[in-house]
mmCIF file of C-alpha atoms and ligand atoms in Angstrom:
data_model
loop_
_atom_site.group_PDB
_atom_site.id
_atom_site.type_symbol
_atom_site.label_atom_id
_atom_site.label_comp_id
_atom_site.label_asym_id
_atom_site.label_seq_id
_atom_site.Cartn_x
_atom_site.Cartn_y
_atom_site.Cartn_z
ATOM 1 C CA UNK A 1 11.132 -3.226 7.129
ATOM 2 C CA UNK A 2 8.083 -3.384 9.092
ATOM 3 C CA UNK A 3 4.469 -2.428 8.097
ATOM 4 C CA UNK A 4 0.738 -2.319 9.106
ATOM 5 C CA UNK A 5 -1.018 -4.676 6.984
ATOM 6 C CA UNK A 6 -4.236 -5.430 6.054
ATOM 7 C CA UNK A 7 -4.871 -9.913 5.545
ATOM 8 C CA UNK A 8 -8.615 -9.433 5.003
ATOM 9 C CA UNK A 9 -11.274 -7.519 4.716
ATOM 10 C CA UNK A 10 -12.559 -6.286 8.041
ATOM 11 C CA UNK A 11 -9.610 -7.820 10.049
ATOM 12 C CA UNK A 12 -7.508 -5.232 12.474
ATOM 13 C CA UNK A 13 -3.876 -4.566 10.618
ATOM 14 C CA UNK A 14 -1.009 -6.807 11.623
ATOM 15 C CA UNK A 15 2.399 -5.775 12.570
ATOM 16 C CA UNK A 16 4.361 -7.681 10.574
ATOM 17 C CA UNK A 17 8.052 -7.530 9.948
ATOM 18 C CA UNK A 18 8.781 -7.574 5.778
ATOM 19 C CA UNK A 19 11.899 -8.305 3.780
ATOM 20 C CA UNK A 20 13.109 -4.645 2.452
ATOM 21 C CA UNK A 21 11.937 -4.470 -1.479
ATOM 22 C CA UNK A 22 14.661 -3.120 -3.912
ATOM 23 C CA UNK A 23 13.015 -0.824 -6.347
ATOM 24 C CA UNK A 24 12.534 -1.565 -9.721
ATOM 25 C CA UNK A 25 12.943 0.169 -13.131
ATOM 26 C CA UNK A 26 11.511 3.710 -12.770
ATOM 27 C CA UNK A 27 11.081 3.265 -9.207
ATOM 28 C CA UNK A 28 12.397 4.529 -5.892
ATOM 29 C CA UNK A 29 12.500 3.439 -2.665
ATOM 30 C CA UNK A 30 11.414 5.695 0.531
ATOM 31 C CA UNK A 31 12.310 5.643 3.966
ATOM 32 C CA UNK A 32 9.142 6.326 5.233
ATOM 33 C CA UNK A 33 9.201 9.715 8.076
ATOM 34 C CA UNK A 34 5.313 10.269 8.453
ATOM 35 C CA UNK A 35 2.110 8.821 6.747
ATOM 36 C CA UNK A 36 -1.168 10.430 7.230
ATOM 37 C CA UNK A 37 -4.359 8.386 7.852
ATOM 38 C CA UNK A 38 -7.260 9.049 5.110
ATOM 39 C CA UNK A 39 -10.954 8.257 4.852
ATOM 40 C CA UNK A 40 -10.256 6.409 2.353
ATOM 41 C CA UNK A 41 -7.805 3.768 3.896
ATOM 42 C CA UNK A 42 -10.861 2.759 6.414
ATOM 43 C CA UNK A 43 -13.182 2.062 2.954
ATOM 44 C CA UNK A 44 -10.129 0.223 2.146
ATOM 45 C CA UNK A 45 -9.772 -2.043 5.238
ATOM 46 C CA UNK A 46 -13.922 -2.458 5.841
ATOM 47 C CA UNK A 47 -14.285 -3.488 1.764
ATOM 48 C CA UNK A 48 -16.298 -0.641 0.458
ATOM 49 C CA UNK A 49 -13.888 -0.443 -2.190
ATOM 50 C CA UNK A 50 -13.843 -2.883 -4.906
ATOM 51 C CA UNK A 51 -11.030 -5.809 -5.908
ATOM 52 C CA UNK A 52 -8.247 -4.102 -2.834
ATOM 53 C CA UNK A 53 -5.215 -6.419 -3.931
ATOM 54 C CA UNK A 54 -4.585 -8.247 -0.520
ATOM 55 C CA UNK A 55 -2.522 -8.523 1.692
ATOM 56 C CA UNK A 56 -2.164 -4.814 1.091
ATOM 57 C CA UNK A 57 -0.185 -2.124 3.680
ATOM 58 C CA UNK A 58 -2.477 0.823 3.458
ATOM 59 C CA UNK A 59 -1.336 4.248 3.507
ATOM 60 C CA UNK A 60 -1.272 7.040 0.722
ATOM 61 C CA UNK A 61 -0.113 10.260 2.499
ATOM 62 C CA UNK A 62 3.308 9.284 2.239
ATOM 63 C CA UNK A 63 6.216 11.783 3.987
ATOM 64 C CA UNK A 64 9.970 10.065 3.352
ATOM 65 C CA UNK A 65 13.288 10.184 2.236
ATOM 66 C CA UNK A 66 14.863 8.348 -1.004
ATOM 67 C CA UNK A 67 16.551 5.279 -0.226
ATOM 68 C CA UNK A 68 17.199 3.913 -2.734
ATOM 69 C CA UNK A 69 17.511 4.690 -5.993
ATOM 70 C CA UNK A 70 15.985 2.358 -9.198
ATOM 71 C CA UNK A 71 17.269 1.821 -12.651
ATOM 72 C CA UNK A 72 16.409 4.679 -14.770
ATOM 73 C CA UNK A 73 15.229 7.945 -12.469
ATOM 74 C CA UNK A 74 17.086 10.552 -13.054
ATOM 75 C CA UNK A 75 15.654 13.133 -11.270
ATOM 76 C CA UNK A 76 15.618 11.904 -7.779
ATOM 77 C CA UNK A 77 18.750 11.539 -5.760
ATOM 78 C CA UNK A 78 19.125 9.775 -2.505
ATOM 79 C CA UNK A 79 18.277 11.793 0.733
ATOM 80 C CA UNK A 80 15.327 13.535 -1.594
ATOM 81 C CA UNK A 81 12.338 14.300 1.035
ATOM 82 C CA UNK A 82 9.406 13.360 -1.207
ATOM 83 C CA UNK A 83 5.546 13.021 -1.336
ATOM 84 C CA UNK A 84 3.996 9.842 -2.336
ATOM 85 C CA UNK A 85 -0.164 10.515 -3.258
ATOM 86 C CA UNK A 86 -3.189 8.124 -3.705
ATOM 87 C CA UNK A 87 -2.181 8.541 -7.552
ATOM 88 C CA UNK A 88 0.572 5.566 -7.749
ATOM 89 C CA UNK A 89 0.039 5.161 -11.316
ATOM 90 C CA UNK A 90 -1.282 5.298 -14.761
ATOM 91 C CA UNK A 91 -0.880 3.293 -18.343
ATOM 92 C CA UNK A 92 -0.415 6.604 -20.105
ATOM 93 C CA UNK A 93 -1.879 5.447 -23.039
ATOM 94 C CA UNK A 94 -6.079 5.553 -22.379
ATOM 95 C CA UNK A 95 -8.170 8.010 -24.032
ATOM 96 C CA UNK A 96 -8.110 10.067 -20.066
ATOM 97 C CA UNK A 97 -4.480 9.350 -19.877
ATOM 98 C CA UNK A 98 -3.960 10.955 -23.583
ATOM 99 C CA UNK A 99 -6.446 13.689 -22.688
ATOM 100 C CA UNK A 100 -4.722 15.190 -19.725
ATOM 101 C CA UNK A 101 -7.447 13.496 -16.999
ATOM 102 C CA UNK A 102 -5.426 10.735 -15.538
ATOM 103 C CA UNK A 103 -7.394 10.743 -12.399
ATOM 104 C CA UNK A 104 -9.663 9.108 -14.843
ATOM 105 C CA UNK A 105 -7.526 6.342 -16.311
ATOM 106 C CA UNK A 106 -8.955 3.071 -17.239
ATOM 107 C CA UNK A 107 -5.987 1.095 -15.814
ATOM 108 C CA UNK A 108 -4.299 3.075 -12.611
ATOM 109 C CA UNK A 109 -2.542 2.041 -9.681
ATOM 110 C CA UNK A 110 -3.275 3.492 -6.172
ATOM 111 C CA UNK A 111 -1.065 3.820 -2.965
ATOM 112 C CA UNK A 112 -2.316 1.611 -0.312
ATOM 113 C CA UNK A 113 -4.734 -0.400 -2.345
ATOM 114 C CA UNK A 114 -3.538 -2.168 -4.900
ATOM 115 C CA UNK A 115 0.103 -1.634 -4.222
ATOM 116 C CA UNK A 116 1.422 -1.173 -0.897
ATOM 117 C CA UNK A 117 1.505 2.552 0.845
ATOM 118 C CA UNK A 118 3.223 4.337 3.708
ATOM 119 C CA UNK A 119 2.104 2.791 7.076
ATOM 120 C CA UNK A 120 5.458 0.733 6.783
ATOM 121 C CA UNK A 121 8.816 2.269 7.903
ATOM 122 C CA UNK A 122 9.057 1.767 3.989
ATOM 123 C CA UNK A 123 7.634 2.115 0.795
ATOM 124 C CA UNK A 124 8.236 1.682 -3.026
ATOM 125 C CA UNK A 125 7.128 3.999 -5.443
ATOM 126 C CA UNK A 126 6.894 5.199 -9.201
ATOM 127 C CA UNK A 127 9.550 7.469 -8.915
ATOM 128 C CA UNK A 128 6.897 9.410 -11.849
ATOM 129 C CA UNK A 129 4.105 9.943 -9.270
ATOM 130 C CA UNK A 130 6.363 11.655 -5.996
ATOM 131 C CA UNK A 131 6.082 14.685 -5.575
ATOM 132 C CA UNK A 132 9.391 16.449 -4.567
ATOM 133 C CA UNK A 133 8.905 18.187 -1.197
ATOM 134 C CA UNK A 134 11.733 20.242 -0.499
ATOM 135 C CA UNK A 135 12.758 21.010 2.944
ATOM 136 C CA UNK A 136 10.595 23.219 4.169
ATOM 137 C CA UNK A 137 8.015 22.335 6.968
ATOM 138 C CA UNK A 138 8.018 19.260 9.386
ATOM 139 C CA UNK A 139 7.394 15.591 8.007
ATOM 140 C CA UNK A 140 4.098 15.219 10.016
ATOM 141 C CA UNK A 141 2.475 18.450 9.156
ATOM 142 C CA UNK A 142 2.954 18.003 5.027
ATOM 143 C CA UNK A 143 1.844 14.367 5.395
ATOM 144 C CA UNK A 144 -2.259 15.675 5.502
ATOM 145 C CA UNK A 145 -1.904 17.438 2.382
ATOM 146 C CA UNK A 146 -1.115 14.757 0.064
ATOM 147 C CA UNK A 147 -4.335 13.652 -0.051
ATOM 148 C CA UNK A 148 -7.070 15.695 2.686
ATOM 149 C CA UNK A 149 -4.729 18.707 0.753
ATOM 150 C CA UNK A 150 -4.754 17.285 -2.572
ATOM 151 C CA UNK A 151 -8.070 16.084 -3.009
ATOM 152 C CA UNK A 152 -9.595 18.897 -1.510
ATOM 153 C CA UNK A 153 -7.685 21.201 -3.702
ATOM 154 C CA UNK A 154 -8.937 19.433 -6.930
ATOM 155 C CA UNK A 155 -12.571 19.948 -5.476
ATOM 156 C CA UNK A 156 -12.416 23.175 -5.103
ATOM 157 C CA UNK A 157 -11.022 23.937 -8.474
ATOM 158 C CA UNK A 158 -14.994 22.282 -9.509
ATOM 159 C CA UNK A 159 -15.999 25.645 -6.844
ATOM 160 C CA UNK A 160 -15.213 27.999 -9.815
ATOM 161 C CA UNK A 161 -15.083 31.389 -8.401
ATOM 162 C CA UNK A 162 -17.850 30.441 -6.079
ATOM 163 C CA UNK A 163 -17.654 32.632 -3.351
ATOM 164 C CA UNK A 164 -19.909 31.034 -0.529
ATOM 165 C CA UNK A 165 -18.639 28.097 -0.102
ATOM 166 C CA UNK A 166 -20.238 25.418 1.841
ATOM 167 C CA UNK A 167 -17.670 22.670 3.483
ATOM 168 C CA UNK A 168 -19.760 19.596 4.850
ATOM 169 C CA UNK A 169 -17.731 17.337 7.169
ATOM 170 C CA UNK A 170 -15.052 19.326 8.732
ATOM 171 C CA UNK A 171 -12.498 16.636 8.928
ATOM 172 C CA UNK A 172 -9.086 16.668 7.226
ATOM 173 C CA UNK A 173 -9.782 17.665 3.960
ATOM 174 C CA UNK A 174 -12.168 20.664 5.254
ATOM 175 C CA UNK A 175 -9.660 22.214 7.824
ATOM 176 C CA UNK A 176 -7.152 22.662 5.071
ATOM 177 C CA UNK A 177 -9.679 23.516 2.226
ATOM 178 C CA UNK A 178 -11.201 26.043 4.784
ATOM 179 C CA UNK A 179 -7.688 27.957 4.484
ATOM 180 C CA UNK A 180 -7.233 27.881 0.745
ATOM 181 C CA UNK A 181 -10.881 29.085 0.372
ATOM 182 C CA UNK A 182 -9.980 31.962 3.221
ATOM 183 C CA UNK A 183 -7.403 32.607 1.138
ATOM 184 C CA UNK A 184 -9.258 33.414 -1.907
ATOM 185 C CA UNK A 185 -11.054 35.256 -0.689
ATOM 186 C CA UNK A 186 -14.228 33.251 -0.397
ATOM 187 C CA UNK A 187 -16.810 32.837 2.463
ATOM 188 C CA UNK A 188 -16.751 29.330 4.308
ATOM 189 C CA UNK A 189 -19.636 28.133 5.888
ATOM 190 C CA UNK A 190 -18.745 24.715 7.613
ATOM 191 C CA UNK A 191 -21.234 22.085 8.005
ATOM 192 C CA UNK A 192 -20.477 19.437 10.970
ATOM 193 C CA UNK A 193 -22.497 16.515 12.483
ATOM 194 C CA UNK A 194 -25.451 18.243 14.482
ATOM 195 C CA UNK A 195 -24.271 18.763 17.841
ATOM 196 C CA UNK A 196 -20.669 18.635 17.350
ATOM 197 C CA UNK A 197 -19.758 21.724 19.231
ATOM 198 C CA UNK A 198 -16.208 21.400 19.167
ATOM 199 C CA UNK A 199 -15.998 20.192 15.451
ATOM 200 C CA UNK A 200 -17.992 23.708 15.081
ATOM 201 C CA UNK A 201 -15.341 25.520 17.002
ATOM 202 C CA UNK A 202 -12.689 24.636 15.360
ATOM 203 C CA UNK A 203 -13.743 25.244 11.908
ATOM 204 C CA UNK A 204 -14.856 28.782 12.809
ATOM 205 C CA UNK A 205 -10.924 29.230 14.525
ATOM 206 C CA UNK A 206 -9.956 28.309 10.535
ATOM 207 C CA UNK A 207 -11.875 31.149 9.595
ATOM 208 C CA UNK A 208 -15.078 29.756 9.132
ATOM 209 C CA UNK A 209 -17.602 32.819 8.947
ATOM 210 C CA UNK A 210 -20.353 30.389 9.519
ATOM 211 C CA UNK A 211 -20.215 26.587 11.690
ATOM 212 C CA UNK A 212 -23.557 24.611 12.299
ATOM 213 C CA UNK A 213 -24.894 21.431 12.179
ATOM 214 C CA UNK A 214 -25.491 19.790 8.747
ATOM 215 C CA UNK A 215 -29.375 20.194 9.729
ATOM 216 C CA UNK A 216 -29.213 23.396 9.962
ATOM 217 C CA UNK A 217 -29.290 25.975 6.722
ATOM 218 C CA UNK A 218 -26.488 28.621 5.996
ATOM 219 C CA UNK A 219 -27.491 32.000 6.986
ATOM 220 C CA UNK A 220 -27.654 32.726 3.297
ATOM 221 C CA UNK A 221 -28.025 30.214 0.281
ATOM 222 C CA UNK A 222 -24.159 29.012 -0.952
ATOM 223 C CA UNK A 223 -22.914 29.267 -4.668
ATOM 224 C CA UNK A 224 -21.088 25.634 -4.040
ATOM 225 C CA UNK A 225 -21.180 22.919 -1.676
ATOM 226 C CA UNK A 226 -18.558 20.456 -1.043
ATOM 227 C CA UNK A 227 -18.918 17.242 0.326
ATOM 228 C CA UNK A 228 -16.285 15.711 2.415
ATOM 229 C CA UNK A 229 -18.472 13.418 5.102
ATOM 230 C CA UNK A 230 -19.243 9.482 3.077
ATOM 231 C CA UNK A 231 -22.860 10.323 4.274
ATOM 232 C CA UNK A 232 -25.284 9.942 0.867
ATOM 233 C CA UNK A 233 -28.000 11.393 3.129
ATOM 234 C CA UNK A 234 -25.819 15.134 2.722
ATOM 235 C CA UNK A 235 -26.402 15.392 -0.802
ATOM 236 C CA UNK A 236 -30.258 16.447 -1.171
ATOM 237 C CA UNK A 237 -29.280 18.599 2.267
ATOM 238 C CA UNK A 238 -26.502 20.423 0.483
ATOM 239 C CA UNK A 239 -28.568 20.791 -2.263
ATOM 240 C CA UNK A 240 -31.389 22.595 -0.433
ATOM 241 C CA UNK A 241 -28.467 24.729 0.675
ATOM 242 C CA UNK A 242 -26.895 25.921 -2.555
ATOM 243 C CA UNK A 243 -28.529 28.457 -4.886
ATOM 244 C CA UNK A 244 -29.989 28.325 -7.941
ATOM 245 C CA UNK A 245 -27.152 27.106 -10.655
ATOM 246 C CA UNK A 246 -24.983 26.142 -7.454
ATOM 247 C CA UNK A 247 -23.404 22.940 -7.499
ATOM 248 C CA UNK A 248 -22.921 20.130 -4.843
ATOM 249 C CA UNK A 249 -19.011 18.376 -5.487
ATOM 250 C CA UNK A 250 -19.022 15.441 -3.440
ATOM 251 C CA UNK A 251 -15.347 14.769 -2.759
ATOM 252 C CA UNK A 252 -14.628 11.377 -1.264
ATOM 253 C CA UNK A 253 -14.369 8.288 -3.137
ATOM 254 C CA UNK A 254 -17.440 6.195 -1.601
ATOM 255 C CA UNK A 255 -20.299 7.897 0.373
ATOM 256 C CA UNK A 256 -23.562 5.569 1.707
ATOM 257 C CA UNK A 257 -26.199 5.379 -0.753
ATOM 258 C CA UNK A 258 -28.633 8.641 -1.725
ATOM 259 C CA UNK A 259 -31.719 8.735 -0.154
ATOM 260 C CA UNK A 260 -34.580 9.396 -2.752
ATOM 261 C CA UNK A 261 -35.111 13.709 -2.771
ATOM 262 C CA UNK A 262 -37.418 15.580 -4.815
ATOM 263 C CA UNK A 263 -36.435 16.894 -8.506
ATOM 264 C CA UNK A 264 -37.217 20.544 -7.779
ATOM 265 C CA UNK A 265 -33.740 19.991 -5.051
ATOM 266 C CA UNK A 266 -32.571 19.661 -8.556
ATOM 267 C CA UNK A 267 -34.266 21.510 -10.877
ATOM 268 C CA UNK A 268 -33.326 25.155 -11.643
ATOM 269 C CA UNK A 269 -29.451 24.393 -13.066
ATOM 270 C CA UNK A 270 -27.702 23.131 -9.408
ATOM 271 C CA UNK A 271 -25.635 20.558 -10.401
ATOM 272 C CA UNK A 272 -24.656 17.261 -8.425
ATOM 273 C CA UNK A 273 -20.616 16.040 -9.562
ATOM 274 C CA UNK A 274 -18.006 14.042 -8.348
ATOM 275 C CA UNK A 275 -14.507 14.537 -8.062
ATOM 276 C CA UNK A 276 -12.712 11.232 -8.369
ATOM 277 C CA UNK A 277 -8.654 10.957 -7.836
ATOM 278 C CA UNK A 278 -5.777 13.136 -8.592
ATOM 279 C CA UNK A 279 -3.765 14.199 -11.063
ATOM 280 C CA UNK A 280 -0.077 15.160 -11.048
ATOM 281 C CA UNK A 281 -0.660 18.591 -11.805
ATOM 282 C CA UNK A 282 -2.915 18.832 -9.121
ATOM 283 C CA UNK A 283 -0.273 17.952 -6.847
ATOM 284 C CA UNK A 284 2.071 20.077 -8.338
ATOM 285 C CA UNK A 285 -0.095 23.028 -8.153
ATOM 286 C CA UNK A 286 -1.543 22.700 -4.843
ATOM 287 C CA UNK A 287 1.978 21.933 -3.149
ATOM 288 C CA UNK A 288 3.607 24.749 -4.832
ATOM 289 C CA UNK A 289 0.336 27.494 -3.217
ATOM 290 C CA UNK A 290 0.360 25.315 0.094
ATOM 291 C CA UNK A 291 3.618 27.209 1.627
ATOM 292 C CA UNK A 292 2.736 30.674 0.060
ATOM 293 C CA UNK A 293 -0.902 30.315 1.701
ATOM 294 C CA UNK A 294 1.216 29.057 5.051
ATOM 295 C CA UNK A 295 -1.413 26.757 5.883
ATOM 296 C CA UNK A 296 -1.368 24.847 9.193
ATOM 297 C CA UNK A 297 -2.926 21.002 9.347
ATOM 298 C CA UNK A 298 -3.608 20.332 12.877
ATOM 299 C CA UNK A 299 -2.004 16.285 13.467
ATOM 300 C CA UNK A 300 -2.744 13.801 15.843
ATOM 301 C CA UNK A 301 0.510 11.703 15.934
ATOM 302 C CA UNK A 302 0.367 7.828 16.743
ATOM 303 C CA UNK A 303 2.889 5.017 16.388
ATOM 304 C CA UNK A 304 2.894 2.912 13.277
ATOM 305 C CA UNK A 305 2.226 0.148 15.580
ATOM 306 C CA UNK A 306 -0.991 2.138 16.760
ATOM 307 C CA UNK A 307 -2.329 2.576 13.303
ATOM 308 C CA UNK A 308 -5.385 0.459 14.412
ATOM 309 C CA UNK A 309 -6.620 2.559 16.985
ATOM 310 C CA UNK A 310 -5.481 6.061 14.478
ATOM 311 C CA UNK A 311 -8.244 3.766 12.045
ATOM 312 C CA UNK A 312 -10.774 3.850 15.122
ATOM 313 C CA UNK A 313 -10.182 7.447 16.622
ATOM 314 C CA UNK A 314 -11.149 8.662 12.726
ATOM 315 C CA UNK A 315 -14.055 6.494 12.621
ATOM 316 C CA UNK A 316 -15.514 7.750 15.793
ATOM 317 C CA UNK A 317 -14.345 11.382 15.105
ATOM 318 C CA UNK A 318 -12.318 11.707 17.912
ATOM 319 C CA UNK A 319 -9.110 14.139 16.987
ATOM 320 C CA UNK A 320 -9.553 17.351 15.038
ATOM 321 C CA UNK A 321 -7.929 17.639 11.678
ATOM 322 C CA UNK A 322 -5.675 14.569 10.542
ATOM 323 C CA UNK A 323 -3.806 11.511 12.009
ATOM 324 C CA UNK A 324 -0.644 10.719 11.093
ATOM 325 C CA UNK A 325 1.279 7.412 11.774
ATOM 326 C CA UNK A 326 5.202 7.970 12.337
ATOM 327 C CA UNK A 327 7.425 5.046 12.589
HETATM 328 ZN ZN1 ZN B 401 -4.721 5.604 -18.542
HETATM 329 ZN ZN1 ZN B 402 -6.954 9.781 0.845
#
């Protein structure tokens, strides 16, 4: 196999050519077709995450085909197209684990940081934590919504029945979000870096009802924000945006630190939460609505061997919507 892979902390990834890995017990392996490029996989390779197992092949939007099958899955066959999440694993036996909030579990495992993802022509999983995909829709355009989909699904669950919904950071996550929350029903206002015209543009083409800058204040106050952009300096913004008893979710899994904000940002019920992981049913559920909804992710495609400058072109905000690596 070959694979992308990360020797240190800050270091470009290194094509590097890999004996093939025979799955273990409980494990399959996957031919890897497509493997989207998160947010999170640049925390990953510039160490804003802690103790990354290394060398490490990033990667957790994982599009492929069984391979090979391990000792002990049954319900997996060879040929399968699956999913493989951020969610690699969990011990199942933690007070989260035993209360149905694995995204919470003292001792999990996650795709691309501490053990190897999907930008590899290959990948092992826990055959427990793929998600079958069925057939329907191309590799490339499912990869986005195992975690941009995923992730932003399980934030807006924390949107209640919300129904002006505030999106900041109109990345990935955001452009699919923005057509589940269409869907619903609710209003999306869409938040971008000031200036960003075409960022703007294409969030209102999602069915945005409102695009600005995330200076600027939605033409009317929002029941919940979500925040997608790692920017701490969002949070007393989004804040001053929602209502009173709205709530700010921020959605990513590091963000720069909060700037000091006044109490009365605060004060009068809004309420400031996190959203940390996945779980399996979140998966489930969202992949099951994703086809009914007919969503479209909009994909930059580069060559695995190009995953570098995919990790640069999402740092500088170059592409709309999501890149995906393809072997
Ligand atoms: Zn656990
Ligand atoms: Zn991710």
């Amino acid at each position: 196999m070959h694979a992308m892979v990360l020797e240190r902390i800050g270091a470009p990834l290194e094509w590097r050519e890999l004996p093939d890995r025979e799955p273990g017990a409980g494990e399959i392996r996957v031919r890897v077709a497509a493997c989207a490029v998160c947010r999170t996989d640049l925390h990953v390779v510039d160490g804003e995450l802690p103790d990354p197992r290394l060398p490490i092949i990033p990667g957790h939007e994982i599009v492929g085909r069984v391979d090979v099958v391990g000792p002990g899955v049954e319900h997996l066959r060879h040929g399968d197209r699956v999913g493989i999440p951020w969610l690699g694993g969990t011990c199942g036996t933690c007070a989260y684990c035993r209360d149905g909030r694995e995204n919470l579990c003292d001792h999990p495992t996650f795709t691309g940081y501490t053990r190897d993802g999907g930008f590899a022509t290959a990948a092992v999983a826990d055959a427990r934590y793929a998600f079958p995909l069925g057939e329907r829709g191309e590799d490339a355009a499912l990869a986005p919504l195992l975690c941009a989909g995923l992730i932003g699904w399980r934030a807006l669950t924390f949107a209640g029945d919300a129904r002006r919904l505030g999106l900041y950071g109109f990345g990935a996550s955001a452009h699919i979000v923005a057509q589940v929350a269409r869907h619903q029903g609710r209003t999306v206002c869409a938040f971008t870096r000031p200036g960003d015209e075409a960022g703007q543009t294409f969030a209102r083409s999602l069915g945005a009802a409102w695009a600005g800058g995330s200076d600027q204040a939605p033409p009317e106050p929002l029941d919940t924000a979500i925040i997608f952009a790692p920017v701490g300096a969002l949070v007393p913004l989004a804040l001053r945006a929602v209502r009173k008893g709205g709530r700010v979710v921020c959605a990513g899994i590091h963000m720069s630190d909060l700037p000091s904000f006044p109490y009365r940002l605060l004060w009068e019920e809004r309420q400031l939460v996190s959203v940390a992981n996945l779980t399996r049913k979140d998966g489930l559920d969202f992949l099951r609505l994703a086809p009914e909804i007919g969503i479209r992710t909009q994909t930059t495609a580069y060559p695995l061997r190009q995953a570098n400058t995919a990790l640069a072109d999402l740092r500088n905000g170059t592409f709309e919507g999501a890149a995906v690596l393809v072997p």
